[in-house]
Short mmCIF file of C-alpha atoms and ligand atoms in Angstrom, two decimals:
data_model
loop_
_atom_site.label_atom_id
_atom_site.label_comp_id
_atom_site.label_asym_id
_atom_site.label_seq_id
_atom_site.Cartn_x
_atom_site.Cartn_y
_atom_site.Cartn_z
CA UNK M 231 107.09 -92.77 88.66
CA UNK M 232 103.89 -91.77 90.47
CA UNK M 233 105.81 -88.88 92.11
CA UNK M 234 106.90 -87.65 88.69
CA UNK M 235 103.28 -87.84 87.30
CA UNK M 236 102.06 -85.98 90.33
CA UNK M 237 104.64 -83.29 89.93
CA UNK M 238 103.75 -83.00 86.21
CA UNK M 239 100.14 -82.35 87.22
CA UNK M 240 101.16 -79.77 89.75
CA UNK M 241 103.32 -78.00 87.25
CA UNK M 242 100.37 -78.07 84.77
CA UNK M 243 97.98 -76.59 87.21
CA UNK M 244 100.52 -73.99 88.32
CA UNK M 245 100.72 -72.74 84.60
CA UNK M 246 96.89 -72.67 84.36
CA UNK M 247 96.84 -70.44 87.41
CA UNK M 248 98.58 -67.69 85.44
CA UNK M 249 96.96 -68.53 82.07
CA UNK M 250 93.28 -69.39 81.94
CA UNK M 251 93.62 -70.25 78.14
CA UNK M 252 95.56 -73.38 79.23
CA UNK M 253 92.71 -74.42 81.50
CA UNK M 254 90.31 -73.78 78.65
CA UNK M 255 92.34 -75.96 76.38
CA UNK M 256 92.27 -78.83 78.91
CA UNK M 257 88.51 -78.47 78.76
CA UNK M 258 88.71 -78.90 75.01
CA UNK M 259 88.15 -75.26 74.14
CA UNK M 260 90.93 -73.61 72.05
CA UNK M 261 90.10 -69.99 72.49
CA UNK M 262 89.95 -67.53 69.69
CA UNK M 263 92.58 -64.78 69.66
CA UNK M 264 90.19 -62.27 71.13
CA UNK M 265 89.08 -64.79 73.77
CA UNK M 266 92.68 -65.47 74.69
CA UNK M 267 93.27 -61.72 75.00
CA UNK M 268 90.30 -61.31 77.30
CA UNK M 269 91.40 -64.27 79.50
CA UNK M 270 94.85 -62.79 79.87
CA UNK M 271 93.70 -59.19 80.45
CA UNK M 272 93.77 -57.68 83.84
CA UNK M 273 91.44 -54.89 82.93
CA UNK M 274 89.06 -54.02 85.78
CA UNK M 275 86.13 -53.13 83.38
CA UNK M 276 85.51 -54.84 80.05
CA UNK M 277 82.65 -54.45 77.49
CA UNK M 278 82.23 -57.13 74.89
CA UNK M 279 80.09 -55.95 71.98
CA UNK M 280 79.82 -59.29 70.12
CA UNK M 281 77.77 -61.03 67.48
CA UNK M 282 75.34 -63.78 68.28
CA UNK M 283 77.06 -67.13 68.72
CA UNK M 284 80.59 -65.65 68.71
CA UNK M 285 81.52 -67.26 72.05
CA UNK M 286 81.18 -64.38 74.50
CA UNK M 287 79.23 -66.37 77.20
CA UNK M 288 81.68 -69.16 76.84
CA UNK M 289 84.74 -67.05 77.39
CA UNK M 290 83.28 -65.23 80.33
CA UNK M 291 82.18 -68.44 82.02
CA UNK M 292 85.74 -69.71 81.67
CA UNK M 293 86.92 -66.49 83.33
CA UNK M 294 84.41 -66.84 86.10
CA UNK M 295 85.41 -70.37 86.87
CA UNK M 296 89.15 -69.56 86.68
CA UNK M 297 88.68 -66.71 89.16
CA UNK M 298 86.79 -68.98 91.55
CA UNK M 299 89.37 -71.72 91.36
CA UNK M 300 92.42 -69.50 91.79
CA UNK M 301 91.16 -66.78 94.08
CA UNK M 302 90.26 -68.14 97.48
CA UNK M 303 87.10 -66.63 99.00
CA UNK M 304 86.22 -64.78 95.82
CA UNK M 305 82.61 -64.04 94.97
CA UNK M 306 81.47 -64.22 91.38
CA UNK M 307 78.13 -62.99 90.33
CA UNK M 308 76.28 -64.10 87.17
CA UNK M 309 73.61 -61.64 86.10
CA UNK M 310 71.46 -61.31 83.03
CA UNK M 311 67.85 -60.13 82.20
CA UNK M 312 66.34 -63.38 83.62
CA UNK M 313 67.17 -66.13 85.96
CA UNK M 314 66.92 -68.59 83.12
CA UNK M 315 69.65 -66.73 81.14
CA UNK M 316 71.93 -66.51 84.13
CA UNK M 317 71.55 -70.21 84.61
CA UNK M 318 72.47 -70.84 81.01
CA UNK M 319 75.77 -69.03 81.61
CA UNK M 320 76.25 -71.02 84.88
CA UNK M 321 75.72 -74.26 83.03
CA UNK M 322 78.57 -73.31 80.62
CA UNK M 323 80.84 -72.64 83.71
CA UNK M 324 79.70 -75.99 85.19
CA UNK M 325 80.61 -77.86 81.96
CA UNK M 326 84.16 -76.40 82.02
CA UNK M 327 84.41 -77.25 85.67
CA UNK M 328 83.47 -80.89 85.01
CA UNK M 329 86.11 -81.01 82.28
CA UNK M 330 88.93 -79.67 84.31
CA UNK M 331 88.09 -81.00 87.69
CA UNK M 332 91.07 -82.54 89.59
CA UNK M 333 91.89 -83.61 93.22
CA UNK M 334 94.54 -80.75 93.09
CA UNK M 335 91.93 -78.13 92.45
CA UNK M 336 89.35 -76.77 94.92
CA UNK M 337 86.42 -79.12 95.16
CA UNK M 338 82.71 -78.21 94.79
CA UNK M 339 81.26 -78.28 98.33
CA UNK M 340 77.79 -77.07 97.54
CA UNK M 341 76.07 -76.97 94.09
CA UNK M 342 72.66 -76.18 92.91
CA UNK M 343 70.89 -74.46 90.00
CA UNK M 344 71.57 -71.13 91.82
CA UNK M 345 75.29 -71.49 92.19
CA UNK M 346 78.26 -73.32 93.57
CA UNK M 347 80.59 -73.07 96.55
CA UNK M 348 84.12 -74.31 96.48
CA UNK M 349 86.41 -75.77 99.22
CA UNK M 350 88.70 -72.58 98.85
CA UNK M 351 85.80 -70.41 100.09
CA UNK M 352 84.96 -69.08 96.60
CA UNK M 353 81.30 -68.75 95.59
CA UNK M 354 79.56 -68.48 92.27
CA UNK M 355 76.07 -67.03 92.55
CA UNK M 356 73.40 -67.01 89.83
CA UNK M 357 71.20 -63.92 89.93
CA UNK M 358 67.74 -63.17 88.51
CA UNK M 359 67.25 -59.85 86.54
CA UNK M 360 65.19 -58.15 89.24
CA UNK M 361 66.58 -55.26 91.16
CA UNK M 362 64.81 -55.90 94.46
CA UNK M 363 66.35 -59.48 94.75
CA UNK M 364 70.03 -58.78 93.78
CA UNK M 365 70.88 -56.29 96.55
CA UNK M 366 72.92 -57.32 99.57
CA UNK M 367 76.17 -58.79 98.06
CA UNK M 368 79.43 -57.16 98.89
CA UNK M 369 83.03 -58.08 98.35
CA UNK M 370 82.38 -59.07 94.70
CA UNK M 371 85.49 -60.19 92.80
CA UNK M 372 83.87 -60.43 89.46
CA UNK M 373 80.46 -59.30 88.15
CA UNK M 374 79.48 -60.71 84.81
CA UNK M 375 76.43 -59.19 83.11
CA UNK M 376 75.30 -61.30 80.06
CA UNK M 377 72.87 -59.93 77.49
CA UNK M 378 73.65 -56.60 79.13
CA UNK M 379 71.90 -54.40 76.52
CA UNK M 380 68.60 -55.94 77.79
CA UNK M 381 69.25 -55.53 81.47
CA UNK M 382 67.34 -52.62 83.10
CA UNK M 383 69.35 -49.48 84.01
CA UNK M 384 68.08 -49.63 87.58
CA UNK M 385 69.47 -52.99 88.01
CA UNK M 386 72.86 -51.95 86.71
CA UNK M 387 72.87 -48.86 89.12
CA UNK M 388 72.05 -51.12 91.99
CA UNK M 389 74.80 -53.78 91.34
CA UNK M 390 77.73 -51.36 90.58
CA UNK M 391 78.25 -50.38 94.15
CA UNK M 392 79.01 -54.03 95.10
CA UNK M 393 82.38 -53.52 93.43
CA UNK M 394 83.19 -50.38 95.32
CA UNK M 395 85.00 -51.64 98.36
CA UNK M 396 86.37 -54.84 96.86
CA UNK M 397 87.78 -53.24 93.77
CA UNK M 398 86.38 -56.15 91.89
CA UNK M 399 86.03 -56.57 88.05
CA UNK M 400 83.08 -56.11 85.85
CA UNK M 401 82.38 -57.55 82.42
CA UNK M 402 79.39 -56.46 80.25
CA UNK M 403 78.66 -58.67 77.26
CA UNK M 404 75.90 -58.32 74.69
CA UNK M 405 74.70 -57.82 71.22
CA UNK M 406 73.43 -54.25 70.72
CA UNK M 407 69.80 -53.32 71.56
CA UNK M 408 69.09 -49.80 70.34
CA UNK M 409 70.82 -46.60 71.10
CA UNK M 410 69.73 -46.38 74.66
CA UNK M 411 70.51 -47.82 78.12
CA UNK M 412 73.74 -48.17 80.08
CA UNK M 413 75.20 -50.80 77.75
CA UNK M 414 75.04 -48.31 74.81
CA UNK M 415 76.15 -45.35 77.01
CA UNK M 416 79.20 -47.23 78.47
CA UNK M 417 80.19 -48.47 74.94
CA UNK M 418 79.93 -45.04 73.37
CA UNK M 419 81.04 -42.68 76.15
CA UNK M 420 82.36 -44.84 78.99
CA UNK M 421 85.99 -44.19 79.99
CA UNK M 422 88.27 -46.66 81.62
CA UNK M 423 86.66 -49.69 79.81
CA UNK M 424 88.49 -52.17 77.73
CA UNK M 425 86.24 -52.48 74.62
CA UNK M 426 86.09 -55.46 72.42
CA UNK M 427 83.89 -55.68 69.28
CA UNK M 428 83.52 -59.01 67.43
CA UNK M 429 81.24 -59.26 64.36
CA UNK M 430 80.06 -62.50 62.88
CA UNK M 431 82.50 -62.25 59.95
CA UNK M 432 85.27 -62.42 62.56
CA UNK M 433 84.00 -65.66 64.16
CA UNK M 434 85.71 -68.69 62.60
CA UNK M 435 82.79 -70.95 63.44
CA UNK M 436 80.07 -68.93 61.66
CA UNK M 437 79.90 -70.08 58.06
CA UNK M 438 79.88 -67.21 55.57
CA UNK M 439 77.18 -68.77 53.32
CA UNK M 440 75.01 -69.50 56.23
CA UNK M 441 75.39 -65.85 57.34
CA UNK M 442 74.29 -64.63 53.90
CA UNK M 443 71.15 -66.91 53.97
CA UNK M 444 70.42 -65.52 57.48
CA UNK M 445 70.67 -61.97 56.29
CA UNK M 446 68.08 -62.73 53.63
CA UNK M 447 65.81 -64.45 56.12
CA UNK M 448 65.86 -61.91 58.99
CA UNK M 449 66.36 -58.70 56.91
CA UNK M 450 69.02 -56.03 57.20
CA UNK M 451 67.73 -54.39 60.43
CA UNK M 452 68.00 -57.47 62.58
CA UNK M 453 71.09 -58.67 60.77
CA UNK M 454 72.94 -55.38 61.52
CA UNK M 455 71.98 -55.64 65.12
CA UNK M 456 72.53 -59.35 65.81
CA UNK M 457 75.56 -60.08 63.58
CA UNK M 458 77.26 -56.76 62.76
CA UNK M 459 76.98 -55.37 66.22
CA UNK M 460 75.39 -52.13 65.04
CA UNK M 461 73.35 -50.01 67.51
CA UNK M 462 70.38 -49.53 65.10
CA UNK M 463 67.36 -47.59 66.14
CA UNK M 464 64.67 -49.52 67.96
CA UNK M 465 62.14 -50.53 65.20
CA UNK M 466 59.32 -48.46 66.90
CA UNK M 467 61.40 -45.35 67.32
CA UNK M 468 59.74 -42.42 65.37
CA UNK M 469 62.77 -40.14 65.17
CA UNK M 470 66.23 -41.51 64.82
CA UNK M 471 68.83 -40.84 67.37
CA UNK M 472 71.09 -38.59 65.29
CA UNK M 473 68.05 -36.39 64.30
CA UNK M 474 67.11 -35.95 67.95
CA UNK M 475 70.65 -35.02 68.86
CA UNK M 476 70.92 -32.52 66.01
CA UNK M 477 67.59 -30.94 67.12
CA UNK M 478 68.84 -30.41 70.71
CA UNK M 479 71.18 -27.37 71.29
CA UNK M 480 73.03 -27.82 74.58
CA UNK M 481 73.63 -24.06 74.84
CA UNK M 482 70.01 -23.26 74.97
CA UNK M 483 68.57 -22.98 78.61
CA UNK M 484 65.28 -24.98 79.00
CA UNK M 485 62.18 -22.76 79.02
CA UNK M 486 61.09 -23.99 82.49
CA UNK M 487 64.54 -24.59 83.82
CA UNK M 488 63.73 -23.16 87.25
CA UNK M 489 60.98 -25.73 87.87
N1 ATP Y 746 86.88 -71.02 71.14
C1 ATP Y 746 85.84 -71.85 70.93
N2 ATP Y 746 86.05 -73.00 70.30
C2 ATP Y 746 85.01 -73.85 70.00
N3 ATP Y 746 83.71 -73.66 70.24
C3 ATP Y 746 83.46 -72.45 70.75
C4 ATP Y 746 84.42 -71.53 71.19
N4 ATP Y 746 83.80 -70.45 71.76
C5 ATP Y 746 82.52 -70.75 71.72
N5 ATP Y 746 82.29 -71.90 71.16
C6 ATP Y 746 81.00 -72.57 70.95
O1 ATP Y 746 80.16 -71.69 70.10
C7 ATP Y 746 78.81 -71.75 70.49
C8 ATP Y 746 78.35 -70.33 70.84
O2 ATP Y 746 79.02 -69.88 72.04
P1 ATP Y 746 78.38 -68.98 73.11
O3 ATP Y 746 77.15 -69.47 73.57
O4 ATP Y 746 79.38 -68.70 74.13
O5 ATP Y 746 78.17 -67.69 72.22
P2 ATP Y 746 77.30 -66.32 72.59
O6 ATP Y 746 78.13 -65.28 71.87
O7 ATP Y 746 77.17 -66.23 74.05
O8 ATP Y 746 76.03 -66.54 71.75
P3 ATP Y 746 74.49 -66.01 72.04
O9 ATP Y 746 74.49 -64.65 71.53
O10 ATP Y 746 73.57 -66.83 71.31
O11 ATP Y 746 74.31 -65.98 73.55
C9 ATP Y 746 78.76 -72.69 71.69
O12 ATP Y 746 78.37 -73.94 71.14
C10 ATP Y 746 80.09 -72.73 72.14
O13 ATP Y 746 80.32 -74.06 72.81
MG1 MG Y 747 75.49 -65.99 75.17
#
């Protein structure tokens, strides 16, 4: 009887290995269709352009935990504009870990507000949003950049090489924040990215009437950015992006091109 129960647990964990949605379900989170697609995707580079509260941090924290549990010696980095926000993402991951913990899964051997080490050699590291302090990691399996539109370009440039040798994965997730910066550039022109856009209307947990009241409260500009995932001009921008683009002729040589 005990043997049969043990075998059932082993079978269950074996199916969770190949499907993170099953692990999520055991933690009490039934993933939305787009979250399931993301968890089942093997894309190396993904960008999630998603509304506030749509569940983007939740789903990436599940992916981070799943990678750590099932990929021995993996290194997962959680990055965002500030340490506080990276820790917020880590807390989501810890909550899922507490819910799915099992003697048959790797155990936490070290845990603090800055990360977690597992008995299979995997590590999850929480990073602050400062370029000088994030250098020095290599062999990264998964790099998650939350609130990516507000992360500085210099920081993005300094973390990308960490994936070079390991062939690791990267996920950028954010609401938009103006037509500038790497998040906007990768979303609009980046190749080899799996791109996912989820507006507030598409999230089953965001009430339509609440959304309409929110639009009236915060105004169209914020609403388009925060809930409709539009890259609207920054509010202090004097000329809009399209006008600047129209005014620039790529065929004209700069006057002082030689300098
Ligand atoms: N599939 C799901 N089922 C039930 N609840 C979910 C699901 N996905 C996310 N949630 C819940 O929805 C809320 C918002 O999720 P989350 O914080 O991941 O969203 P977010 O897009 O990162 O939001 P923000 O833009 O504010 O950072 C949380 O309370 C989370 O637990
Ligand atoms: Mg979030």
